[in-house]
Short mmCIF file of C-alpha atoms and ligand atoms in Angstrom, two decimals:
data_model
loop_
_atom_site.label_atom_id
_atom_site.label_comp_id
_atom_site.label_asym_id
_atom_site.label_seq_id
_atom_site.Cartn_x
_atom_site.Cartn_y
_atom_site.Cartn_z
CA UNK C 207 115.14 105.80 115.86
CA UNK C 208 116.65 105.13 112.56
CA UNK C 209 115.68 107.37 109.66
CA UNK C 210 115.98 106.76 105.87
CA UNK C 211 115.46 109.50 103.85
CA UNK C 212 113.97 108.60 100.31
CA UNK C 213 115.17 110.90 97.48
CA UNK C 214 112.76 110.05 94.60
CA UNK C 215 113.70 111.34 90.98
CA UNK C 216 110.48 114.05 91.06
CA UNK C 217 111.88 115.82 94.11
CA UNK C 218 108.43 116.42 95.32
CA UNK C 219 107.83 112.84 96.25
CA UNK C 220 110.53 112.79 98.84
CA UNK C 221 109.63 111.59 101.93
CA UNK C 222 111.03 109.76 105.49
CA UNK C 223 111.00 106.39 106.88
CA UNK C 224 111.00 106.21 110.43
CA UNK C 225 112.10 102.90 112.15
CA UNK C 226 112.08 102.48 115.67
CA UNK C 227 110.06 101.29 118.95
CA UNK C 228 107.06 103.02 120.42
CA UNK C 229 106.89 105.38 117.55
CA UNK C 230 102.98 104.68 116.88
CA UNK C 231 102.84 106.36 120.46
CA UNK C 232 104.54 109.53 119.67
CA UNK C 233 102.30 112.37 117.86
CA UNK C 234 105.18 114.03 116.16
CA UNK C 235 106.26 111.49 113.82
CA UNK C 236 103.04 112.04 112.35
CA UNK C 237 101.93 115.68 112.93
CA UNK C 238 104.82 117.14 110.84
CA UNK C 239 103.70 115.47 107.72
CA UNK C 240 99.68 116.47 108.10
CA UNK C 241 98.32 119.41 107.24
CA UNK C 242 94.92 119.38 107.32
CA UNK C 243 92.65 118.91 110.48
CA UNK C 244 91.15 115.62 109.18
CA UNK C 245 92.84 111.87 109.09
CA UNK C 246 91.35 108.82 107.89
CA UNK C 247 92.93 105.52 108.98
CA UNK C 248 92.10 102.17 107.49
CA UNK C 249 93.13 98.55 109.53
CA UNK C 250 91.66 95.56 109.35
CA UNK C 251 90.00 93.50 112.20
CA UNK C 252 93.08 91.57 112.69
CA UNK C 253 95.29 94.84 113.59
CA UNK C 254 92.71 97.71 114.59
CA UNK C 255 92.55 95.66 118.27
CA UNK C 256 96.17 95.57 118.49
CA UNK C 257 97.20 99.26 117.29
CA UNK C 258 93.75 101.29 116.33
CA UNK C 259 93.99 102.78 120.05
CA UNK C 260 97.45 103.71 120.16
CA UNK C 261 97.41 105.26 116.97
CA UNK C 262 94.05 107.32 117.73
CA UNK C 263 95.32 108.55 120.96
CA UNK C 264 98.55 110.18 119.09
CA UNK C 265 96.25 111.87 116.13
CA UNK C 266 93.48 113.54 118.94
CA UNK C 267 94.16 116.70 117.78
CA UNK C 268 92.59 115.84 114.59
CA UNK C 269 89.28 114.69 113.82
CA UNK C 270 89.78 110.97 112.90
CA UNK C 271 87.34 108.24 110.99
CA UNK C 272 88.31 104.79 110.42
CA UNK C 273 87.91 102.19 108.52
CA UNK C 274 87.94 98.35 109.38
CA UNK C 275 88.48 95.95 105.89
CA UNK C 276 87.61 92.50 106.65
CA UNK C 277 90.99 90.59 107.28
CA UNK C 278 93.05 88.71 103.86
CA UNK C 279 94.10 89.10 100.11
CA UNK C 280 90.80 88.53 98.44
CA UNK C 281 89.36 92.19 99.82
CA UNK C 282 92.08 94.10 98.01
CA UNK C 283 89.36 94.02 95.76
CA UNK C 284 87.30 96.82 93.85
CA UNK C 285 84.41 96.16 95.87
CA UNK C 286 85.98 97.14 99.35
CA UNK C 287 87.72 100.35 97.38
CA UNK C 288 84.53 100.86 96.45
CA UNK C 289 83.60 100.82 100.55
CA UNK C 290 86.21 102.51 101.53
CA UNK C 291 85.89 105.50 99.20
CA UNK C 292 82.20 105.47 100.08
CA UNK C 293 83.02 105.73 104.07
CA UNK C 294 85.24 108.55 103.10
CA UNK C 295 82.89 110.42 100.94
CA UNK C 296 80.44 110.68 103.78
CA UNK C 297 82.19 111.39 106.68
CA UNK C 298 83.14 114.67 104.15
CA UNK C 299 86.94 113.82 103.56
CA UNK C 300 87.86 117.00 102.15
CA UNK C 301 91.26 117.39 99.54
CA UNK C 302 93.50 118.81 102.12
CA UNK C 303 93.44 115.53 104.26
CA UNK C 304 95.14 112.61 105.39
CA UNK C 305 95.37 108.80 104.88
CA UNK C 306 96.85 106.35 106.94
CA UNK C 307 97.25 102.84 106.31
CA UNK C 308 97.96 100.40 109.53
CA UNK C 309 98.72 97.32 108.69
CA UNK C 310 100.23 94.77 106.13
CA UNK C 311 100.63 95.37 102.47
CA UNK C 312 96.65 94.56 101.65
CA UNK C 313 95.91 97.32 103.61
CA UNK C 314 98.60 99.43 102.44
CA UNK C 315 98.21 98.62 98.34
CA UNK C 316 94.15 99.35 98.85
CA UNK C 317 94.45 102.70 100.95
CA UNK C 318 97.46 103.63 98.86
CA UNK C 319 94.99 103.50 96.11
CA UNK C 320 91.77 105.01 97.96
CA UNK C 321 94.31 108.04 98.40
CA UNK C 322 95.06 107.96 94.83
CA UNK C 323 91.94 108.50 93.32
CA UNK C 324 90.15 110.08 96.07
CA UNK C 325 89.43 113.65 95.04
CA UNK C 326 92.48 113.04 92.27
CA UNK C 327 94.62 112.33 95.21
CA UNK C 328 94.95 112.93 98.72
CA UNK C 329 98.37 112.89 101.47
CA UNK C 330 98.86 109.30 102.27
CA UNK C 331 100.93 107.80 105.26
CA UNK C 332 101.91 104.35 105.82
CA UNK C 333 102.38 102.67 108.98
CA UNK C 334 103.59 98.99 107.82
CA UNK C 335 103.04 96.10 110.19
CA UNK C 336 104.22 93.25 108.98
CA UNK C 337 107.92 92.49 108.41
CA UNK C 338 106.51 92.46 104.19
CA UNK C 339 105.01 95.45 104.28
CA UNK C 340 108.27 97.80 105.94
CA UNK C 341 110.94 96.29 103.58
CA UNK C 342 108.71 96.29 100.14
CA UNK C 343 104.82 97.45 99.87
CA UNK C 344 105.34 100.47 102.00
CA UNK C 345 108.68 101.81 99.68
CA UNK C 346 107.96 102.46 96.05
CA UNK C 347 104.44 104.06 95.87
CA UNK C 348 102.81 101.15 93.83
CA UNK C 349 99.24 100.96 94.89
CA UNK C 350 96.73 98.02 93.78
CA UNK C 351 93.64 95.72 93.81
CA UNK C 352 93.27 92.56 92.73
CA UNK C 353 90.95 92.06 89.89
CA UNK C 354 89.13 88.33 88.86
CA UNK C 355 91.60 87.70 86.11
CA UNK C 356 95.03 88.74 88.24
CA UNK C 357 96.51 89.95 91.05
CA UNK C 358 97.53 94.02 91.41
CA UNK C 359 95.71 94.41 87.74
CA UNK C 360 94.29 97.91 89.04
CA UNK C 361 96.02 100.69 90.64
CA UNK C 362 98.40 104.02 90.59
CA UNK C 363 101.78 105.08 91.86
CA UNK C 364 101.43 107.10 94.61
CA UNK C 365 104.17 107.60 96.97
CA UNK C 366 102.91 108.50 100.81
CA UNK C 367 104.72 111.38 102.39
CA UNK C 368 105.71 109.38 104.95
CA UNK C 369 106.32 105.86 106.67
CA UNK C 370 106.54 105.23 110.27
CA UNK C 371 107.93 101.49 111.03
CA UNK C 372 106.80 101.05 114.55
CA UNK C 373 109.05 97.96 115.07
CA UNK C 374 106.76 97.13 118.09
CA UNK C 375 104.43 95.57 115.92
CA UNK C 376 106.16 93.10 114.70
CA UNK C 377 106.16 91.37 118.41
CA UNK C 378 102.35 89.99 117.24
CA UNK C 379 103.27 88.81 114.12
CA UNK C 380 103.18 84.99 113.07
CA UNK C 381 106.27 83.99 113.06
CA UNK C 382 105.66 82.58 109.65
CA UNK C 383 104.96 86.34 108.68
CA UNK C 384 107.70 87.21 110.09
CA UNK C 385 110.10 84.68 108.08
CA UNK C 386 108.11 85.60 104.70
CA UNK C 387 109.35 89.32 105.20
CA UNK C 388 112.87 87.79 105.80
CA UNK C 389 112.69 86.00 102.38
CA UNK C 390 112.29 89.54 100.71
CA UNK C 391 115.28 90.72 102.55
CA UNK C 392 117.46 88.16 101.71
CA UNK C 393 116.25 88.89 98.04
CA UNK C 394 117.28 92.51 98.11
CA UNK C 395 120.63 91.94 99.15
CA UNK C 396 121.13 88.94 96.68
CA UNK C 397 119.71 91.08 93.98
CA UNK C 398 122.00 94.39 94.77
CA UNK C 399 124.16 94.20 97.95
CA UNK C 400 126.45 91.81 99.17
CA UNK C 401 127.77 93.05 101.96
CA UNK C 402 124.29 93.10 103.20
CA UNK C 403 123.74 89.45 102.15
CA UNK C 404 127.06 88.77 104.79
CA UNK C 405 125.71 91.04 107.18
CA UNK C 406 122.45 88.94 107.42
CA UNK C 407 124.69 85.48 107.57
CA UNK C 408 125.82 86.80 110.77
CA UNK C 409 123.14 88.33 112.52
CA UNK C 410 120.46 85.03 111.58
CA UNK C 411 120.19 84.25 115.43
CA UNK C 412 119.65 88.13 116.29
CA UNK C 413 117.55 88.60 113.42
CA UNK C 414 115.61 85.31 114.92
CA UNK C 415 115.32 86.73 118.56
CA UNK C 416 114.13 90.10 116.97
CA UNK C 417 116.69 92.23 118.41
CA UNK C 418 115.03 95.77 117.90
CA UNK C 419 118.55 97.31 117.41
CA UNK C 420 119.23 94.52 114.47
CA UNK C 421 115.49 94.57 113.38
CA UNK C 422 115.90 98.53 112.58
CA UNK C 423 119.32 97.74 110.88
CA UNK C 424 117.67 95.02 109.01
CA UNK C 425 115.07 97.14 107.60
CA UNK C 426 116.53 100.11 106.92
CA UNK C 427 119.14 98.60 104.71
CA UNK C 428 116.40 96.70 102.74
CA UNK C 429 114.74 99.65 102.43
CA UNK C 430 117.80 101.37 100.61
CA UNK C 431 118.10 98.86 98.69
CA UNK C 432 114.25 99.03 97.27
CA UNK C 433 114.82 102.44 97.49
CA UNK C 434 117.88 102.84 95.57
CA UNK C 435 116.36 100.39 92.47
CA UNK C 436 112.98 102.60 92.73
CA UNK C 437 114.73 105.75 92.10
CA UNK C 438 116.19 104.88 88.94
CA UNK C 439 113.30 103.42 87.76
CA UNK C 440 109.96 105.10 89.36
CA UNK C 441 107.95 104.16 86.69
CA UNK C 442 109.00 100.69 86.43
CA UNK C 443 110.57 100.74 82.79
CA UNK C 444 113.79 98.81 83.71
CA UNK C 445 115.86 98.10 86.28
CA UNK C 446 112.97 97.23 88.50
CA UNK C 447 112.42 94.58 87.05
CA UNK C 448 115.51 93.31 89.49
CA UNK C 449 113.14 93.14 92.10
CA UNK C 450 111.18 90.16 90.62
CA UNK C 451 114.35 87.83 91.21
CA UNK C 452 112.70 84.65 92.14
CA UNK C 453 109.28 85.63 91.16
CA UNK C 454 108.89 83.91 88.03
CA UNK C 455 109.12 80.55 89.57
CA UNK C 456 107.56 81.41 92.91
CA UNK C 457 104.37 82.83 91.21
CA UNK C 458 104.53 79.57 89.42
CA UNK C 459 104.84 77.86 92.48
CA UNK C 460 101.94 79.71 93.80
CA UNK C 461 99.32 79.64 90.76
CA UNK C 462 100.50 76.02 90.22
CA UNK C 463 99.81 75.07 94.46
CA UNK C 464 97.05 77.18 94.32
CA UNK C 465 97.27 80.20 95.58
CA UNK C 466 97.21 80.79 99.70
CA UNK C 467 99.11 77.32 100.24
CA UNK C 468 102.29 79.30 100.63
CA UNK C 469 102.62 82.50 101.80
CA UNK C 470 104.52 85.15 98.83
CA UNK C 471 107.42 85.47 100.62
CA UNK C 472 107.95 81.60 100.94
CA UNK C 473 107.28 81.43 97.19
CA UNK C 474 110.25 83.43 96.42
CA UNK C 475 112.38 81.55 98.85
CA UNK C 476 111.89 78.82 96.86
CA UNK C 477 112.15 81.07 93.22
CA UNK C 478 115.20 82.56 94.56
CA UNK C 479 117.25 79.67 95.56
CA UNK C 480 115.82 77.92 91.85
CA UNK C 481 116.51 80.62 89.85
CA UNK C 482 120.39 80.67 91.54
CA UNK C 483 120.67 76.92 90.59
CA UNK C 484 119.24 77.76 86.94
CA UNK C 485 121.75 80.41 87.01
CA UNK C 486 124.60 77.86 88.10
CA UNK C 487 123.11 75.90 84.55
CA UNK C 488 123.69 78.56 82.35
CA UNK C 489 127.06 79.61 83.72
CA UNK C 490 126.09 82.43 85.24
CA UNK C 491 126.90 81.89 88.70
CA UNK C 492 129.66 79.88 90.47
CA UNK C 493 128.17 77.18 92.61
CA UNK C 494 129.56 78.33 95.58
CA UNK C 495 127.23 81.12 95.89
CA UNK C 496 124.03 79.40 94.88
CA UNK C 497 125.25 77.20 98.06
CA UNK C 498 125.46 80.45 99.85
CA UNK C 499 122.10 81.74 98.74
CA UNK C 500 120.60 78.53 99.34
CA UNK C 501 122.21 78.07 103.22
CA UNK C 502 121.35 82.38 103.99
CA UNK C 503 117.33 80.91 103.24
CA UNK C 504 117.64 77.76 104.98
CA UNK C 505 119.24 79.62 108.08
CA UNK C 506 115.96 80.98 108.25
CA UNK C 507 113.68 78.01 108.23
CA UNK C 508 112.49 79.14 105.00
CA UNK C 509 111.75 76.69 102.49
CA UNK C 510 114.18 75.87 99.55
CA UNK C 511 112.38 73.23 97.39
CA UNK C 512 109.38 72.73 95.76
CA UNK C 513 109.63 68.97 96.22
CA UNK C 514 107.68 68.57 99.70
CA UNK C 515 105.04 71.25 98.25
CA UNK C 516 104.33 69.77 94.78
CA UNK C 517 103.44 66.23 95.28
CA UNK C 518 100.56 66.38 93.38
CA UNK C 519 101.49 69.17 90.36
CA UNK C 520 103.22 67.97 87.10
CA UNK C 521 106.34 69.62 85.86
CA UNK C 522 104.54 70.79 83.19
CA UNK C 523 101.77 72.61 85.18
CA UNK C 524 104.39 74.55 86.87
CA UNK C 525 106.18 75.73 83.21
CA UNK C 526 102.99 76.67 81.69
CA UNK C 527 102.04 78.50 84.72
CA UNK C 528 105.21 80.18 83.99
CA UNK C 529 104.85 81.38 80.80
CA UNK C 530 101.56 82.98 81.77
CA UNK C 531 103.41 85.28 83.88
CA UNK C 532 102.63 88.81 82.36
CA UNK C 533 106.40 89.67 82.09
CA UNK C 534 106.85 87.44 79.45
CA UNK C 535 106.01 87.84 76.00
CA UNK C 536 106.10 85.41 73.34
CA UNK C 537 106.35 81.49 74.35
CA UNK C 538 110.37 82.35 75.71
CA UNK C 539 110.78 83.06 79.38
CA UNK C 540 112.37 86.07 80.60
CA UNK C 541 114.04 85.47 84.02
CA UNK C 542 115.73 87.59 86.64
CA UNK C 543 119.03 85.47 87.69
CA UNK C 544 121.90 86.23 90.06
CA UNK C 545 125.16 86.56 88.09
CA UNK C 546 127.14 87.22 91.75
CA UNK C 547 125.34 87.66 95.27
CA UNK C 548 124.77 91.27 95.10
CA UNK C 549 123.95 91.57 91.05
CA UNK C 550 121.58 90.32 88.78
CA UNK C 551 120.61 90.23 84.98
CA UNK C 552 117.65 90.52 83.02
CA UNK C 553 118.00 87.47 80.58
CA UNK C 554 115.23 87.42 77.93
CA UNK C 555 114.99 84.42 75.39
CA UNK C 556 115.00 81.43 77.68
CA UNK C 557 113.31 78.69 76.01
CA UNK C 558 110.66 77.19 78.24
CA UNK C 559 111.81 73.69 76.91
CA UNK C 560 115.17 74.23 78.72
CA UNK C 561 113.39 75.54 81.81
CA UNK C 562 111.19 72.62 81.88
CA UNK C 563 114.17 70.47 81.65
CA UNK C 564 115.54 72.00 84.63
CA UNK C 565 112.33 71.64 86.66
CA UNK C 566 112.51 67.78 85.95
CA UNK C 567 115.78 67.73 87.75
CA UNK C 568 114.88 70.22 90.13
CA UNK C 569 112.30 67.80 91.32
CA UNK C 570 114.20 64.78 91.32
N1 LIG W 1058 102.96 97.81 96.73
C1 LIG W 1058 104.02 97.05 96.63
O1 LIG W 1058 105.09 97.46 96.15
C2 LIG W 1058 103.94 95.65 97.14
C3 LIG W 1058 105.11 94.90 97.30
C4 LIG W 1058 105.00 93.63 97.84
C5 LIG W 1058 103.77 93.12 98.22
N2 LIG W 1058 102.65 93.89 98.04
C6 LIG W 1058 101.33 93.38 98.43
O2 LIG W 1058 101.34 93.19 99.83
C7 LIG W 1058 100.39 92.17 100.15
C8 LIG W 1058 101.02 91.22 101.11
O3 LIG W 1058 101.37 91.94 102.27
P1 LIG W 1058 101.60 91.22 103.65
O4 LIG W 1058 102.51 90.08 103.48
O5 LIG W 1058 101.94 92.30 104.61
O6 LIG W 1058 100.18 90.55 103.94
P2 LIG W 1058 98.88 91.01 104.75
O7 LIG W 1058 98.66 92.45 104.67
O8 LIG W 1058 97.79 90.11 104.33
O9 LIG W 1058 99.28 90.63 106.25
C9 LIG W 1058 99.53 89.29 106.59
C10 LIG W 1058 98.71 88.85 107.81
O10 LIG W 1058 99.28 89.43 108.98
C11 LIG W 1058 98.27 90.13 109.72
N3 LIG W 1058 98.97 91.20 110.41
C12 LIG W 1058 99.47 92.34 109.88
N4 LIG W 1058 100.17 93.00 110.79
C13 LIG W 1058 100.11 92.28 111.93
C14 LIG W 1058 100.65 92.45 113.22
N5 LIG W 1058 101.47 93.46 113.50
N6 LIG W 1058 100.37 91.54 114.15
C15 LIG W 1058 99.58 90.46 113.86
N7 LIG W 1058 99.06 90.23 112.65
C16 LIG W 1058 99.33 91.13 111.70
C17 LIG W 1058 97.29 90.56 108.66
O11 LIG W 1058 96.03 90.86 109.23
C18 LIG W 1058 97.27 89.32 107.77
O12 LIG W 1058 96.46 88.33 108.33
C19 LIG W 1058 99.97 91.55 98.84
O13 LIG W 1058 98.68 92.01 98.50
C20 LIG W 1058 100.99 92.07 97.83
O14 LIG W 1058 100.47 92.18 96.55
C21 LIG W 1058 102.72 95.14 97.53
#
């Protein structure tokens, strides 16, 4: 089992992430973090069949409720918080006990949150089972619902006091899950490591054939990474802002396609490799390692263009959907861009004209 401590800045907050196999299965890695005698787990109906049992048969010295959401983004809503704080109120959740999420990062943001607010907050664990959810949603503490006019527009920090990565889980995973969750990985190391970013060019095929021994690597490293930009900036004042590389034009990809045509992860594929080449434009970056970046995502079978998925969007649509992204103030664009695999800036000021320009040619 591989373990990652997290150090957060308010010591309190520290907690562990556990990677390995067959750890759902093992009552330890969760009885030293509860301390009550009651748990509440929330799933959805896609992974309560797959991991409900296991997980219930580990906590039996408790007494355990659970709750099912219906599977997919639109029920990180208010309305199934709503449900879920309601199931907990009446099975008598009191303060002293514990949350646990199993399964993606809907279920994660939406529990995280339930644990927030419930009672002014209650202990919160998160098991993670998608590929997404152990290398991003699970490390930072952000919690969220998704609100009619935006995605994430309600929620809380709150970090769990623990996450157990049962890497087990990933064996039911879509593949194309599986490669989404790869797209944030290769992110992280573009954004802060590069020795990472080499380590993934030569484990692509082990990576591929989910290799538990690489997998736990894999994610444990990403994990620092998240984990090492969180710390500095808990709160999200600054250097977090690192972690949207690639966002700006994925979201625009997304909100532009519609959204649920591509999965996130794919979005950013595409927003990372474009905002490399925009880099390359501006001078930025040397062309050699937007190649790289571009090749690491390809390796992957992720996609790296926007030209087979926007047949039918204009160039404009995709820059105004742009500049509604909330990062951005006035009209100009403020992008995250690789300056070197393994370090990014924040450049504010980019005029939307110039991006537009490079969308033109992006598409040709
Ligand atoms: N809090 C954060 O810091 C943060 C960071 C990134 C993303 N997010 C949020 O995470 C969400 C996306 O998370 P996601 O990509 O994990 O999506 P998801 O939770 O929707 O899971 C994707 C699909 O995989 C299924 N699934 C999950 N685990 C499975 C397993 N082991 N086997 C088979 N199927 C399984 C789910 O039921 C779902 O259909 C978004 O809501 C996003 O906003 C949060």
């Amino acid at each position: 089992m591989n373990i990652l401590d997290l150090q957060l800045p308010t010591k309190s907050s520290d907690y562990q992430i556990l990677i390995g196999k067959d750890l759902l299965s093992d009552s330890n890695n969760f009885s030293s973090v509860i301390k009550g005698q009651q748990v509440f787990i929330v799933s959805n109906e896609t992974v309560a069949p797959l991991y409900l049992k296991v997980l219930k048969n580990s906590l039996s010295q408790y007494e355990t409720h659970s709750y099912i959401l219906k599977d997919g983004e639109k029920y990180k809503s208010l309305g199934s918080l709503e449900d879920i704080l309601d199931s907990m109120l009446k099975v008598g959740l009191r303060r002293n006990a514990t949350l646990i999420a199993l399964g993606g990062g809907v279920v994660g943001d939406i529990s995280g949150f339930a644990a927030a607010i419930y009672q002014r907050g209650i202990s919160f664990i998160q098991v993670p089972t998608t590929l997404l959810s152990q290398v991003d949603s699970s490390v930072g503490g952000k919690t969220a619902v998704n609100h009619p006019s935006g995605k994430n527009m309600l929620g809380a920090f709150h970090q769990p006091v623990r996450v157990v990565t049962d890497l087990n889980t990933l064996k039911t995973l879509p593949k194309r899950e599986f490669l989404a969750g790869v797209a944030e990985i290769i992110k992280a190391s573009v954004i802060a490591d590069r020795d990472f970013f080499e380590w993934l060019e030569l484990n692509t095929e082990s990576i591929l054939a989910q290799e538990s021994a690489t997998l736990a690597t894999m994610i444990q490293r990403a994990c620092g990474i998240k984990a090492k930009i969180v710390s500095l900036d808990e709160k999200e004042q600054g250097v977090r802002a690192w972690l949207n590389l690639g966002h700006t034009f994925g979201h625009a990809i997304e909100r532009a396609l519609g959204f649920g045509k591509l999965l996130h992860g794919e979005a950013v594929a595409i927003g990372m490799v474009m905002a490399a080449e925009y880099s390359v434009k501006l001078g930025l970056l040397s062309p050699s390692e937007s190649v790289a970046i571009k090749r690491l995502t390809q390796g992957f079978g992720l996609p790296t263009n926007i030209e087979t998925q926007v047949d039918d969007v204009s160039t404009s649509e995709l820059v105004s959907a742009m500049a509604l992204d909330k990062k951005n103030v006035d009209t100009d664009l403020t992008l995250i861009l690789p300056k070197a695999i393994g370090k990014v800036t924040i450049e504010h000021n980019i005029k939307t004209q110039d991006v537009e320009q490079f969308i033109e040619q992006y598409l040709e």
